[in-house]
């Protein structure tokens, strides 16, 4: 190998290094281009801007508007009367004895004997005028129809429940609770007349005076 060829090697190496450096620099520029392009809003998002909702026309506005007149308001009001509405109790006096009759359909849920607080408060008011220390009979009655609970048991349970309410309101009274089932109907039952059946479903509080 000649001296000239040896001397040429550093030059070739230097040229190659220059080419590599230039290539790396070009690559760096190409790689960095996206980072610089990120400042361009078009690079961040290409989605179209949201469209504004259409402005409704005058006809559409009129169709969506309701006008209330006094006549239309009056027509929408329902009026209820108390005709046919049953009360919890009725009171009668016969041969020196007073009987407070409580409607079972109002006092109890079907086949149950729990007394709610409003009904208990009302019963307390009803027995407030019973003479002090009086003997009071609380009797339970049913119609002839047998439900989930046998009528004798149901009438006794309801008599006991009302007697407990009376005792809480008037601990001075002497109480006796009896269930009669359907053996003492208040009216003659007609299977086609529900009112006659309801009249016999009752609890009576009877005392002298």
PDB file of C-alpha atoms in Angstrom:
ATOM      1  CA  UNK A   1       0.000   0.000   0.000  1.00  0.00           C
ATOM      2  CA  UNK A   2       1.380   3.433  -0.924  1.00  0.00           C
ATOM      3  CA  UNK A   3       1.676   6.426   1.323  1.00  0.00           C
ATOM      4  CA  UNK A   4      -0.827   8.210  -0.783  1.00  0.00           C
ATOM      5  CA  UNK A   5      -3.523   5.602  -0.192  1.00  0.00           C
ATOM      6  CA  UNK A   6      -2.913   5.607   3.550  1.00  0.00           C
ATOM      7  CA  UNK A   7      -3.223   9.359   3.621  1.00  0.00           C
ATOM      8  CA  UNK A   8      -6.513   9.185   1.772  1.00  0.00           C
ATOM      9  CA  UNK A   9      -8.212   7.093   4.478  1.00  0.00           C
ATOM     10  CA  UNK A  10      -8.572   9.923   7.019  1.00  0.00           C
ATOM     11  CA  UNK A  11     -10.062  12.050   4.305  1.00  0.00           C
ATOM     12  CA  UNK A  12     -12.583   9.348   3.417  1.00  0.00           C
ATOM     13  CA  UNK A  13     -13.442   8.817   7.045  1.00  0.00           C
ATOM     14  CA  UNK A  14     -13.890  12.529   7.538  1.00  0.00           C
ATOM     15  CA  UNK A  15     -16.186  12.682   4.530  1.00  0.00           C
ATOM     16  CA  UNK A  16     -18.223   9.772   5.815  1.00  0.00           C
ATOM     17  CA  UNK A  17     -18.537  11.406   9.210  1.00  0.00           C
ATOM     18  CA  UNK A  18     -19.685  14.580   7.535  1.00  0.00           C
ATOM     19  CA  UNK A  19     -22.327  12.689   5.567  1.00  0.00           C
ATOM     20  CA  UNK A  20     -23.503  10.853   8.741  1.00  0.00           C
ATOM     21  CA  UNK A  21     -23.670  14.088  10.685  1.00  0.00           C
ATOM     22  CA  UNK A  22     -25.690  15.665   7.906  1.00  0.00           C
ATOM     23  CA  UNK A  23     -28.026  12.671   7.802  1.00  0.00           C
ATOM     24  CA  UNK A  24     -28.534  12.717  11.553  1.00  0.00           C
ATOM     25  CA  UNK A  25     -29.207  16.413  11.452  1.00  0.00           C
ATOM     26  CA  UNK A  26     -31.738  15.903   8.703  1.00  0.00           C
ATOM     27  CA  UNK A  27     -33.383  13.135  10.708  1.00  0.00           C
ATOM     28  CA  UNK A  28     -33.528  15.352  13.755  1.00  0.00           C
ATOM     29  CA  UNK A  29     -35.209  18.021  11.725  1.00  0.00           C
ATOM     30  CA  UNK A  30     -37.684  15.541  10.307  1.00  0.00           C
ATOM     31  CA  UNK A  31     -38.425  14.136  13.753  1.00  0.00           C
ATOM     32  CA  UNK A  32     -38.821  17.531  15.334  1.00  0.00           C
ATOM     33  CA  UNK A  33     -41.196  18.718  12.657  1.00  0.00           C
ATOM     34  CA  UNK A  34     -44.352  17.318  14.291  1.00  0.00           C
ATOM     35  CA  UNK A  35     -43.462  18.980  17.592  1.00  0.00           C
ATOM     36  CA  UNK A  36     -43.178  22.282  15.879  1.00  0.00           C
ATOM     37  CA  UNK A  37     -46.339  21.622  13.917  1.00  0.00           C
ATOM     38  CA  UNK A  38     -48.289  21.053  17.147  1.00  0.00           C
ATOM     39  CA  UNK A  39     -48.576  24.801  17.481  1.00  0.00           C
ATOM     40  CA  UNK A  40     -50.721  24.790  14.377  1.00  0.00           C
ATOM     41  CA  UNK A  41     -54.448  24.544  15.367  1.00  0.00           C
ATOM     42  CA  UNK A  42     -55.044  22.346  12.320  1.00  0.00           C
ATOM     43  CA  UNK A  43     -52.676  19.811  13.781  1.00  0.00           C
ATOM     44  CA  UNK A  44     -54.496  19.592  17.092  1.00  0.00           C
ATOM     45  CA  UNK A  45     -57.963  18.930  15.705  1.00  0.00           C
ATOM     46  CA  UNK A  46     -59.527  18.490  12.322  1.00  0.00           C
ATOM     47  CA  UNK A  47     -63.139  18.238  13.632  1.00  0.00           C
ATOM     48  CA  UNK A  48     -65.636  20.712  12.293  1.00  0.00           C
ATOM     49  CA  UNK A  49     -66.846  23.373  14.779  1.00  0.00           C
ATOM     50  CA  UNK A  50     -70.261  22.669  16.424  1.00  0.00           C
ATOM     51  CA  UNK A  51     -73.261  23.993  14.584  1.00  0.00           C
ATOM     52  CA  UNK A  52     -75.617  26.430  16.248  1.00  0.00           C
ATOM     53  CA  UNK A  53     -79.185  25.138  16.823  1.00  0.00           C
ATOM     54  CA  UNK A  54     -81.727  26.429  14.338  1.00  0.00           C
ATOM     55  CA  UNK A  55     -83.816  29.402  15.358  1.00  0.00           C
ATOM     56  CA  UNK A  56     -87.487  28.350  15.762  1.00  0.00           C
ATOM     57  CA  UNK A  57     -89.980  30.021  13.537  1.00  0.00           C
ATOM     58  CA  UNK A  58     -92.870  32.098  14.794  1.00  0.00           C
ATOM     59  CA  UNK A  59     -95.306  29.317  13.866  1.00  0.00           C
ATOM     60  CA  UNK A  60     -93.332  26.771  15.905  1.00  0.00           C
ATOM     61  CA  UNK A  61     -93.306  29.082  18.912  1.00  0.00           C
ATOM     62  CA  UNK A  62     -97.047  29.555  18.711  1.00  0.00           C
ATOM     63  CA  UNK A  63     -97.663  25.796  18.487  1.00  0.00           C
ATOM     64  CA  UNK A  64     -95.573  25.160  21.618  1.00  0.00           C
ATOM     65  CA  UNK A  65     -97.398  27.776  23.690  1.00  0.00           C
ATOM     66  CA  UNK A  66    -100.511  26.929  25.709  1.00  0.00           C
ATOM     67  CA  UNK A  67    -102.949  29.623  26.691  1.00  0.00           C
ATOM     68  CA  UNK A  68    -105.090  28.940  29.777  1.00  0.00           C
ATOM     69  CA  UNK A  69    -108.407  30.702  30.144  1.00  0.00           C
ATOM     70  CA  UNK A  70    -110.651  30.754  33.182  1.00  0.00           C
ATOM     71  CA  UNK A  71    -113.045  28.475  31.341  1.00  0.00           C
ATOM     72  CA  UNK A  72    -110.374  25.841  30.714  1.00  0.00           C
ATOM     73  CA  UNK A  73    -109.212  26.061  34.327  1.00  0.00           C
ATOM     74  CA  UNK A  74    -112.753  25.630  35.630  1.00  0.00           C
ATOM     75  CA  UNK A  75    -113.246  22.618  33.367  1.00  0.00           C
ATOM     76  CA  UNK A  76    -110.137  20.925  34.802  1.00  0.00           C
ATOM     77  CA  UNK A  77    -111.267  21.239  38.433  1.00  0.00           C
ATOM     78  CA  UNK A  78    -113.056  18.252  39.958  1.00  0.00           C
ATOM     79  CA  UNK A  79    -115.537  18.793  42.748  1.00  0.00           C
ATOM     80  CA  UNK A  80    -116.304  16.031  45.224  1.00  0.00           C
ATOM     81  CA  UNK A  81    -119.281  15.918  47.551  1.00  0.00           C
ATOM     82  CA  UNK A  82    -119.675  13.957  50.766  1.00  0.00           C
ATOM     83  CA  UNK A  83    -122.767  12.131  49.523  1.00  0.00           C
ATOM     84  CA  UNK A  84    -122.331   8.411  50.029  1.00  0.00           C
ATOM     85  CA  UNK A  85    -119.194   8.799  52.138  1.00  0.00           C
ATOM     86  CA  UNK A  86    -119.348   6.533  55.187  1.00  0.00           C
ATOM     87  CA  UNK A  87    -118.355   7.661  58.653  1.00  0.00           C
ATOM     88  CA  UNK A  88    -116.475   5.595  61.175  1.00  0.00           C
ATOM     89  CA  UNK A  89    -119.200   5.500  63.795  1.00  0.00           C
ATOM     90  CA  UNK A  90    -122.891   5.850  64.526  1.00  0.00           C
ATOM     91  CA  UNK A  91    -124.412   6.171  67.995  1.00  0.00           C
ATOM     92  CA  UNK A  92    -127.813   4.946  69.111  1.00  0.00           C
ATOM     93  CA  UNK A  93    -129.631   4.655  72.443  1.00  0.00           C
ATOM     94  CA  UNK A  94    -132.228   2.018  73.244  1.00  0.00           C
ATOM     95  CA  UNK A  95    -133.711   0.828  76.550  1.00  0.00           C
ATOM     96  CA  UNK A  96    -131.240   2.867  78.563  1.00  0.00           C
ATOM     97  CA  UNK A  97    -128.176   1.489  76.756  1.00  0.00           C
ATOM     98  CA  UNK A  98    -125.944   3.442  74.410  1.00  0.00           C
ATOM     99  CA  UNK A  99    -124.263   1.660  71.514  1.00  0.00           C
ATOM    100  CA  UNK A 100    -121.428   3.104  69.470  1.00  0.00           C
ATOM    101  CA  UNK A 101    -121.178   1.166  66.209  1.00  0.00           C
ATOM    102  CA  UNK A 102    -117.827   1.238  64.406  1.00  0.00           C
ATOM    103  CA  UNK A 103    -117.718   0.325  60.709  1.00  0.00           C
ATOM    104  CA  UNK A 104    -115.169  -2.442  60.255  1.00  0.00           C
ATOM    105  CA  UNK A 105    -114.566  -1.528  56.618  1.00  0.00           C
ATOM    106  CA  UNK A 106    -113.242   1.870  57.740  1.00  0.00           C
ATOM    107  CA  UNK A 107    -111.632   0.736  60.969  1.00  0.00           C
ATOM    108  CA  UNK A 108    -109.730  -2.311  59.663  1.00  0.00           C
ATOM    109  CA  UNK A 109    -108.067  -3.637  56.548  1.00  0.00           C
ATOM    110  CA  UNK A 110    -109.623  -6.852  55.172  1.00  0.00           C
ATOM    111  CA  UNK A 111    -109.000  -9.866  57.433  1.00  0.00           C
ATOM    112  CA  UNK A 112    -106.940  -7.735  59.845  1.00  0.00           C
ATOM    113  CA  UNK A 113    -107.610  -6.211  63.258  1.00  0.00           C
ATOM    114  CA  UNK A 114    -104.928  -3.564  63.771  1.00  0.00           C
ATOM    115  CA  UNK A 115    -106.339  -0.177  64.811  1.00  0.00           C
ATOM    116  CA  UNK A 116    -104.510   2.798  63.328  1.00  0.00           C
ATOM    117  CA  UNK A 117    -103.649   5.815  65.432  1.00  0.00           C
ATOM    118  CA  UNK A 118    -106.211   8.189  63.881  1.00  0.00           C
ATOM    119  CA  UNK A 119    -108.986   5.648  64.546  1.00  0.00           C
ATOM    120  CA  UNK A 120    -107.683   5.054  68.067  1.00  0.00           C
ATOM    121  CA  UNK A 121    -107.779   8.788  68.743  1.00  0.00           C
ATOM    122  CA  UNK A 122    -111.359   8.952  67.507  1.00  0.00           C
ATOM    123  CA  UNK A 123    -112.432   6.006  69.673  1.00  0.00           C
ATOM    124  CA  UNK A 124    -110.879   7.739  72.662  1.00  0.00           C
ATOM    125  CA  UNK A 125    -113.056  10.754  71.947  1.00  0.00           C
ATOM    126  CA  UNK A 126    -116.169   8.605  71.582  1.00  0.00           C
ATOM    127  CA  UNK A 127    -115.783   6.970  75.005  1.00  0.00           C
ATOM    128  CA  UNK A 128    -114.898  10.186  76.800  1.00  0.00           C
ATOM    129  CA  UNK A 129    -118.516  10.615  77.939  1.00  0.00           C
ATOM    130  CA  UNK A 130    -118.998   7.061  79.210  1.00  0.00           C
ATOM    131  CA  UNK A 131    -119.867   7.219  82.928  1.00  0.00           C
ATOM    132  CA  UNK A 132    -116.909   6.636  85.195  1.00  0.00           C
ATOM    133  CA  UNK A 133    -116.432   3.004  86.179  1.00  0.00           C
ATOM    134  CA  UNK A 134    -119.185   1.808  83.833  1.00  0.00           C
ATOM    135  CA  UNK A 135    -119.346  -1.726  82.504  1.00  0.00           C
ATOM    136  CA  UNK A 136    -118.732  -1.742  78.771  1.00  0.00           C
ATOM    137  CA  UNK A 137    -119.120  -4.568  76.281  1.00  0.00           C
ATOM    138  CA  UNK A 138    -117.086  -4.492  73.090  1.00  0.00           C
ATOM    139  CA  UNK A 139    -118.552  -6.920  70.551  1.00  0.00           C
ATOM    140  CA  UNK A 140    -117.161  -7.920  67.165  1.00  0.00           C
ATOM    141  CA  UNK A 141    -119.403  -8.924  64.246  1.00  0.00           C
ATOM    142  CA  UNK A 142    -118.868 -10.167  60.682  1.00  0.00           C
ATOM    143  CA  UNK A 143    -120.947 -10.991  57.636  1.00  0.00           C
ATOM    144  CA  UNK A 144    -121.550 -14.584  56.516  1.00  0.00           C
ATOM    145  CA  UNK A 145    -118.672 -14.595  54.043  1.00  0.00           C
ATOM    146  CA  UNK A 146    -115.556 -16.352  55.307  1.00  0.00           C
ATOM    147  CA  UNK A 147    -112.246 -14.777  54.348  1.00  0.00           C
ATOM    148  CA  UNK A 148    -108.648 -15.667  55.116  1.00  0.00           C
ATOM    149  CA  UNK A 149    -109.451 -15.746  58.850  1.00  0.00           C
ATOM    150  CA  UNK A 150    -112.363 -17.726  60.280  1.00  0.00           C
ATOM    151  CA  UNK A 151    -115.193 -15.356  61.208  1.00  0.00           C
ATOM    152  CA  UNK A 152    -115.342 -16.258  64.882  1.00  0.00           C
ATOM    153  CA  UNK A 153    -111.630 -15.645  65.334  1.00  0.00           C
ATOM    154  CA  UNK A 154    -111.734 -12.467  63.266  1.00  0.00           C
ATOM    155  CA  UNK A 155    -114.622 -10.995  65.255  1.00  0.00           C
ATOM    156  CA  UNK A 156    -112.915 -11.828  68.550  1.00  0.00           C
ATOM    157  CA  UNK A 157    -109.597 -10.347  67.455  1.00  0.00           C
ATOM    158  CA  UNK A 158    -111.284  -7.129  66.384  1.00  0.00           C
ATOM    159  CA  UNK A 159    -113.260  -6.886  69.622  1.00  0.00           C
ATOM    160  CA  UNK A 160    -110.049  -7.367  71.603  1.00  0.00           C
ATOM    161  CA  UNK A 161    -108.248  -4.707  69.558  1.00  0.00           C
ATOM    162  CA  UNK A 162    -110.962  -2.098  70.119  1.00  0.00           C
ATOM    163  CA  UNK A 163    -111.223  -3.011  73.805  1.00  0.00           C
ATOM    164  CA  UNK A 164    -107.489  -2.389  74.170  1.00  0.00           C
ATOM    165  CA  UNK A 165    -107.920   1.080  72.666  1.00  0.00           C
ATOM    166  CA  UNK A 166    -110.828   1.841  75.011  1.00  0.00           C
ATOM    167  CA  UNK A 167    -108.836   0.602  78.013  1.00  0.00           C
ATOM    168  CA  UNK A 168    -105.939   2.876  77.107  1.00  0.00           C
ATOM    169  CA  UNK A 169    -108.247   5.882  76.856  1.00  0.00           C
ATOM    170  CA  UNK A 170    -110.427   4.992  79.849  1.00  0.00           C
ATOM    171  CA  UNK A 171    -108.634   2.692  82.310  1.00  0.00           C
ATOM    172  CA  UNK A 172    -111.475   3.184  84.811  1.00  0.00           C
ATOM    173  CA  UNK A 173    -113.996   1.247  82.721  1.00  0.00           C
ATOM    174  CA  UNK A 174    -114.856  -2.428  83.240  1.00  0.00           C
ATOM    175  CA  UNK A 175    -114.492  -4.034  79.827  1.00  0.00           C
ATOM    176  CA  UNK A 176    -115.670  -7.292  78.283  1.00  0.00           C
ATOM    177  CA  UNK A 177    -114.735  -8.205  74.702  1.00  0.00           C
ATOM    178  CA  UNK A 178    -116.738 -10.813  72.785  1.00  0.00           C
ATOM    179  CA  UNK A 179    -116.705 -12.032  69.183  1.00  0.00           C
ATOM    180  CA  UNK A 180    -120.068 -13.050  67.705  1.00  0.00           C
ATOM    181  CA  UNK A 181    -119.040 -13.720  64.094  1.00  0.00           C
ATOM    182  CA  UNK A 182    -122.219 -13.571  61.934  1.00  0.00           C
ATOM    183  CA  UNK A 183    -124.660 -14.783  64.603  1.00  0.00           C
ATOM    184  CA  UNK A 184    -126.068 -11.316  65.375  1.00  0.00           C
ATOM    185  CA  UNK A 185    -126.588  -9.503  62.075  1.00  0.00           C
ATOM    186  CA  UNK A 186    -127.651  -5.874  62.169  1.00  0.00           C
ATOM    187  CA  UNK A 187    -129.557  -6.246  58.882  1.00  0.00           C
ATOM    188  CA  UNK A 188    -130.736  -9.107  56.700  1.00  0.00           C
ATOM    189  CA  UNK A 189    -128.017  -9.834  54.199  1.00  0.00           C
ATOM    190  CA  UNK A 190    -128.592  -9.861  50.465  1.00  0.00           C
ATOM    191  CA  UNK A 191    -125.681 -11.381  48.516  1.00  0.00           C
ATOM    192  CA  UNK A 192    -126.455  -9.026  45.631  1.00  0.00           C
ATOM    193  CA  UNK A 193    -126.398  -5.953  47.880  1.00  0.00           C
ATOM    194  CA  UNK A 194    -122.907  -5.225  49.200  1.00  0.00           C
ATOM    195  CA  UNK A 195    -124.265  -2.573  51.565  1.00  0.00           C
ATOM    196  CA  UNK A 196    -126.071  -5.205  53.623  1.00  0.00           C
ATOM    197  CA  UNK A 197    -122.871  -7.178  54.027  1.00  0.00           C
ATOM    198  CA  UNK A 198    -120.918  -4.071  55.021  1.00  0.00           C
ATOM    199  CA  UNK A 199    -123.535  -3.134  57.621  1.00  0.00           C
ATOM    200  CA  UNK A 200    -122.926  -6.399  59.453  1.00  0.00           C
ATOM    201  CA  UNK A 201    -119.146  -6.004  59.518  1.00  0.00           C
ATOM    202  CA  UNK A 202    -118.876  -3.906  62.653  1.00  0.00           C
ATOM    203  CA  UNK A 203    -117.634  -3.530  66.223  1.00  0.00           C
ATOM    204  CA  UNK A 204    -120.049  -2.250  68.866  1.00  0.00           C
ATOM    205  CA  UNK A 205    -119.260  -0.503  72.142  1.00  0.00           C
ATOM    206  CA  UNK A 206    -122.259  -0.749  74.476  1.00  0.00           C
ATOM    207  CA  UNK A 207    -122.678   0.713  77.941  1.00  0.00           C
ATOM    208  CA  UNK A 208    -125.504   1.708  80.277  1.00  0.00           C
ATOM    209  CA  UNK A 209    -126.416   5.347  80.208  1.00  0.00           C
TER     210      UNK A 209
END
